[in-house]
N, CA and C atoms as an extended XYZ file, in Angstrom:
249
Properties=species:S:1:pos:R:3:atomname:S:1:resname:S:1:resid:I:1 pbc="F F F"
N         0.639       -1.277        0.014 N   UNK     1
C        -0.119        0.071        0.078 CA  UNK     1
C         0.876        1.497       -0.256 C   UNK     1
N         2.380        1.079        0.107 N   UNK     2
C         2.922        2.038        0.313 CA  UNK     2
C         3.216        3.205       -0.856 C   UNK     2
N         3.395        2.252       -2.177 N   UNK     3
C         3.451        3.068       -3.120 CA  UNK     3
C         1.946        4.172       -3.500 C   UNK     3
N         1.291        3.527       -3.107 N   UNK     4
C        -0.242        3.920       -3.103 CA  UNK     4
C        -0.706        5.398       -2.592 C   UNK     4
N         0.078        5.271       -0.998 N   UNK     5
C        -0.183        6.157       -0.058 CA  UNK     5
C         1.025        7.520       -0.469 C   UNK     5
N         2.443        6.789       -0.746 N   UNK     6
C         3.316        7.938       -1.400 CA  UNK     6
C         2.778        8.292       -2.395 C   UNK     6
N         2.594        8.262       -2.711 N   UNK     7
C         1.949        8.598       -4.583 CA  UNK     7
C         0.642        9.866       -4.328 C   UNK     7
N        -0.320        9.328       -3.210 N   UNK     8
C        -1.421       10.011       -2.802 CA  UNK     8
C        -0.437       11.506       -2.154 C   UNK     8
N         0.133       11.295       -1.111 N   UNK     9
C         1.196       12.148       -0.332 CA  UNK     9
C         2.195       12.972       -1.260 C   UNK     9
N         2.790       12.396       -1.753 N   UNK    10
C         4.138       13.146       -2.265 CA  UNK    10
C         3.376       13.330       -4.040 C   UNK    10
N         2.638       13.284       -4.445 N   UNK    11
C         2.117       13.181       -5.814 CA  UNK    11
C         1.379       14.210       -5.962 C   UNK    11
N         0.264       14.210       -6.623 N   UNK    12
C        -0.538       14.987       -6.862 CA  UNK    12
C        -1.714       15.019       -5.597 C   UNK    12
N        -1.858       15.565       -4.617 N   UNK    13
C        -2.729       15.298       -3.578 CA  UNK    13
C        -4.020       15.974       -3.717 C   UNK    13
N        -5.068       15.473       -4.565 N   UNK    14
C        -6.207       16.334       -4.748 CA  UNK    14
C        -7.743       15.017       -4.132 C   UNK    14
N        -8.649       15.467       -4.265 N   UNK    15
C        -9.765       14.747       -4.170 CA  UNK    15
C        -9.939       14.255       -5.347 C   UNK    15
N       -10.016       14.649       -6.517 N   UNK    16
C       -10.140       13.826       -7.535 CA  UNK    16
C        -9.422       12.727       -7.437 C   UNK    16
N        -8.001       12.803       -7.345 N   UNK    17
C        -6.864       11.902       -7.391 CA  UNK    17
C        -7.149       10.638       -6.243 C   UNK    17
N        -7.783       11.064       -5.484 N   UNK    18
C        -7.676       10.221       -4.176 CA  UNK    18
C        -9.089        9.385       -4.780 C   UNK    18
N        -9.912       10.116       -5.429 N   UNK    19
C       -11.163        9.185       -5.996 CA  UNK    19
C       -11.259        8.439       -7.167 C   UNK    19
N        -9.776        9.087       -7.868 N   UNK    20
C        -9.555        7.789       -9.204 CA  UNK    20
C        -8.735        6.680       -8.403 C   UNK    20
N        -8.022        6.648       -7.313 N   UNK    21
C        -7.427        5.686       -6.571 CA  UNK    21
C        -8.504        4.906       -6.119 C   UNK    21
N        -9.447        5.297       -5.624 N   UNK    22
C       -10.401        4.744       -4.855 CA  UNK    22
C       -11.407        3.574       -5.597 C   UNK    22
N       -11.038        3.993       -7.122 N   UNK    23
C       -11.816        3.222       -8.401 CA  UNK    23
C       -11.169        2.456       -9.157 C   UNK    23
N        -9.519        2.147       -8.476 N   UNK    24
C        -8.713        1.679       -9.493 CA  UNK    24
C        -9.159        0.235       -8.770 C   UNK    24
N        -9.120       -0.645       -9.610 N   UNK    25
C        -9.297       -1.977       -9.527 CA  UNK    25
C        -8.149       -2.674       -8.969 C   UNK    25
N        -6.672       -2.191       -9.350 N   UNK    26
C        -5.316       -2.960       -8.903 CA  UNK    26
C        -5.474       -2.745       -7.599 C   UNK    26
N        -5.459       -1.019       -7.152 N   UNK    27
C        -5.572       -0.470       -5.925 CA  UNK    27
C        -6.347       -1.285       -5.033 C   UNK    27
N        -7.556       -1.131       -5.218 N   UNK    28
C        -8.575       -2.055       -4.239 CA  UNK    28
C        -8.039       -3.297       -4.120 C   UNK    28
N        -7.384       -4.476       -4.959 N   UNK    29
C        -6.688       -5.618       -4.644 CA  UNK    29
C        -6.344       -5.559       -4.098 C   UNK    29
N        -5.240       -4.267       -4.072 N   UNK    30
C        -3.798       -4.584       -3.114 CA  UNK    30
C        -4.575       -4.002       -2.077 C   UNK    30
N        -5.092       -3.389       -1.686 N   UNK    31
C        -6.078       -3.197       -0.119 CA  UNK    31
C        -6.380       -4.636        0.324 C   UNK    31
N        -7.365       -4.869       -0.424 N   UNK    32
C        -8.056       -5.912        0.465 CA  UNK    32
C        -7.240       -7.151        0.406 C   UNK    32
N        -6.010       -7.209       -0.301 N   UNK    33
C        -5.274       -8.495       -0.162 CA  UNK    33
C        -4.113       -8.453        1.032 C   UNK    33
N        -3.637       -6.972        1.132 N   UNK    34
C        -2.935       -6.745        2.482 CA  UNK    34
C        -3.868       -6.930        3.485 C   UNK    34
N        -5.087       -6.427        3.617 N   UNK    35
C        -6.421       -6.578        4.783 CA  UNK    35
C        -6.140       -8.402        5.218 C   UNK    35
N        -6.094       -9.077        3.919 N   UNK    36
C        -6.820      -10.437        4.138 CA  UNK    36
C        -5.393      -10.683        4.761 C   UNK    36
N        -3.908      -10.960        4.074 N   UNK    37
C        -3.157      -10.976        5.093 CA  UNK    37
C        -2.870      -10.995        6.536 C   UNK    37
N        -3.371       -9.627        6.803 N   UNK    38
C        -3.205       -9.243        7.813 CA  UNK    38
C        -4.258       -9.968        8.904 C   UNK    38
N        -5.385      -10.196        8.351 N   UNK    39
C        -6.078      -11.120        8.995 CA  UNK    39
C        -5.499      -12.119        9.278 C   UNK    39
N        -5.426      -12.824        8.430 N   UNK    40
C        -4.653      -14.144        8.602 CA  UNK    40
C        -3.460      -14.356        9.343 C   UNK    40
N        -2.995      -13.413        9.285 N   UNK    41
C        -1.717      -13.090       10.302 CA  UNK    41
C        -2.467      -12.962       12.236 C   UNK    41
N        -2.944      -12.506       12.133 N   UNK    42
C        -3.703      -11.881       13.298 CA  UNK    42
C        -4.566      -13.203       13.638 C   UNK    42
N        -5.552      -14.362       12.990 N   UNK    43
C        -5.997      -15.792       13.104 CA  UNK    43
C        -5.043      -16.573       13.562 C   UNK    43
N        -3.976      -16.469       12.762 N   UNK    44
C        -3.083      -17.981       13.184 CA  UNK    44
C        -2.072      -17.683       14.283 C   UNK    44
N        -1.793      -16.323       14.798 N   UNK    45
C        -1.206      -15.955       15.808 CA  UNK    45
C        -1.155      -16.743       17.292 C   UNK    45
N        -2.474      -16.688       17.517 N   UNK    46
C        -2.797      -17.384       18.948 CA  UNK    46
C        -2.677      -18.869       19.036 C   UNK    46
N        -3.248      -19.696       17.985 N   UNK    47
C        -2.348      -21.086       18.067 CA  UNK    47
C        -1.086      -21.332       17.788 C   UNK    47
N        -0.386      -20.391       17.122 N   UNK    48
C         0.957      -20.853       17.208 CA  UNK    48
C         1.353      -20.448       18.383 C   UNK    48
N         1.127      -19.378       19.222 N   UNK    49
C         1.947      -19.239       20.301 CA  UNK    49
C         1.358      -19.973       21.476 C   UNK    49
N         0.277      -20.562       21.587 N   UNK    50
C        -0.306      -21.519       22.225 CA  UNK    50
C         0.586      -22.892       22.188 C   UNK    50
N         0.561      -23.080       21.305 N   UNK    51
C         1.407      -24.523       20.717 CA  UNK    51
C         3.095      -24.276       21.165 C   UNK    51
N         3.336      -23.148       21.089 N   UNK    52
C         4.702      -23.028       21.685 CA  UNK    52
C         4.998      -22.796       22.731 C   UNK    52
N         3.519      -22.565       23.773 N   UNK    53
C         4.140      -22.354       25.250 CA  UNK    53
C         3.776      -23.959       25.904 C   UNK    53
N         2.754      -24.307       25.133 N   UNK    54
C         2.542      -25.694       25.846 CA  UNK    54
C         3.926      -27.017       25.317 C   UNK    54
N         4.449      -26.735       24.474 N   UNK    55
C         5.994      -27.249       24.409 CA  UNK    55
C         7.141      -27.092       24.976 C   UNK    55
N         7.081      -25.401       25.676 N   UNK    56
C         7.992      -25.432       26.469 CA  UNK    56
C         7.518      -25.789       27.897 C   UNK    56
N         6.190      -25.293       28.003 N   UNK    57
C         5.694      -26.237       29.446 CA  UNK    57
C         6.097      -27.653       29.669 C   UNK    57
N         5.803      -28.464       28.659 N   UNK    58
C         6.250      -29.674       28.600 CA  UNK    58
C         7.731      -30.039       28.760 C   UNK    58
N         8.368      -29.195       27.446 N   UNK    59
C        10.050      -29.707       28.337 CA  UNK    59
C        10.462      -29.154       29.656 C   UNK    59
N         9.806      -28.212       30.479 N   UNK    60
C        10.267      -27.841       31.817 CA  UNK    60
C         9.617      -28.675       32.604 C   UNK    60
N         8.924      -29.832       32.579 N   UNK    61
C         8.003      -31.023       33.142 CA  UNK    61
C         9.233      -31.733       33.170 C   UNK    61
N         9.424      -32.423       31.325 N   UNK    62
C        10.489      -33.277       31.598 CA  UNK    62
C        11.614      -32.829       32.342 C   UNK    62
N        12.235      -31.850       32.345 N   UNK    63
C        13.479      -31.610       32.736 CA  UNK    63
C        13.450      -31.621       34.334 C   UNK    63
N        12.521      -31.136       35.004 N   UNK    64
C        12.319      -31.071       36.377 CA  UNK    64
C        12.092      -32.588       36.898 C   UNK    64
N        11.211      -33.692       35.873 N   UNK    65
C        11.419      -34.841       36.391 CA  UNK    65
C        12.578      -35.724       36.516 C   UNK    65
N        13.476      -35.324       35.187 N   UNK    66
C        14.642      -35.893       35.495 CA  UNK    66
C        15.897      -35.538       36.108 C   UNK    66
N        15.783      -34.361       36.905 N   UNK    67
C        16.324      -33.527       38.104 CA  UNK    67
C        15.638      -34.223       39.302 C   UNK    67
N        14.736      -34.669       39.246 N   UNK    68
C        14.196      -35.396       40.251 CA  UNK    68
C        14.341      -36.793       40.729 C   UNK    68
N        14.715      -37.386       39.418 N   UNK    69
C        15.008      -38.804       38.918 CA  UNK    69
C        16.494      -38.692       39.368 C   UNK    69
N        17.200      -37.586       39.234 N   UNK    70
C        18.725      -37.909       39.459 CA  UNK    70
C        18.915      -37.778       41.032 C   UNK    70
N        18.173      -37.073       41.889 N   UNK    71
C        17.624      -36.563       43.463 CA  UNK    71
C        17.480      -37.855       43.686 C   UNK    71
N        16.245      -38.737       43.345 N   UNK    72
C        16.009      -39.930       44.139 CA  UNK    72
C        17.163      -40.972       44.036 C   UNK    72
N        18.084      -40.804       42.692 N   UNK    73
C        19.144      -41.805       42.337 CA  UNK    73
C        20.309      -41.642       43.163 C   UNK    73
N        20.434      -40.159       43.768 N   UNK    74
C        21.758      -39.649       44.657 CA  UNK    74
C        21.186      -39.556       46.128 C   UNK    74
N        20.139      -39.736       46.521 N   UNK    75
C        19.706      -39.451       48.062 CA  UNK    75
C        18.539      -40.737       48.373 C   UNK    75
N        18.105      -41.470       47.790 N   UNK    76
C        17.053      -42.655       48.066 CA  UNK    76
C        15.648      -42.100       47.769 C   UNK    76
N        14.905      -42.948       48.480 N   UNK    77
C        13.680      -42.559       47.769 CA  UNK    77
C        12.775      -41.874       48.846 C   UNK    77
N        13.396      -41.499       49.916 N   UNK    78
C        12.728      -40.890       51.077 CA  UNK    78
C        12.746      -39.130       50.259 C   UNK    78
N        13.430      -38.792       49.634 N   UNK    79
C        13.540      -37.490       48.801 CA  UNK    79
C        12.119      -37.460       47.945 C   UNK    79
N        11.715      -38.121       47.433 N   UNK    80
C        10.623      -38.398       46.893 CA  UNK    80
C         8.928      -38.303       47.472 C   UNK    80
N         8.766      -38.454       48.970 N   UNK    81
C         7.883      -38.878       49.349 CA  UNK    81
C         7.223      -37.611       50.044 C   UNK    81
N         6.060      -37.314       50.223 N   UNK    82
C         5.462      -36.208       50.360 CA  UNK    82
C         5.018      -36.294       51.903 C   UNK    82
N         5.121      -35.148       52.837 N   UNK    83
C         4.743      -34.929       53.881 CA  UNK    83
C         5.663      -35.222       55.086 C   UNK    83
């Protein structure tokens, strides 16, 4: 969208030019295409972040279980008993 925006800002910036741009099918397809890409990114990000956080949490759990197993091997079963 920057070429169209800069053309309007730094070129002929009249109402007639802006209306001509609004009726240009290529400019409209570009605007709606960029908007669709933006919405696609907006819709895709939450599941991607959630899966990353889930994998990160699972990796942390696995590391803590490995550390606990090592402690049990070093200190005996009494370390893992509750209460």
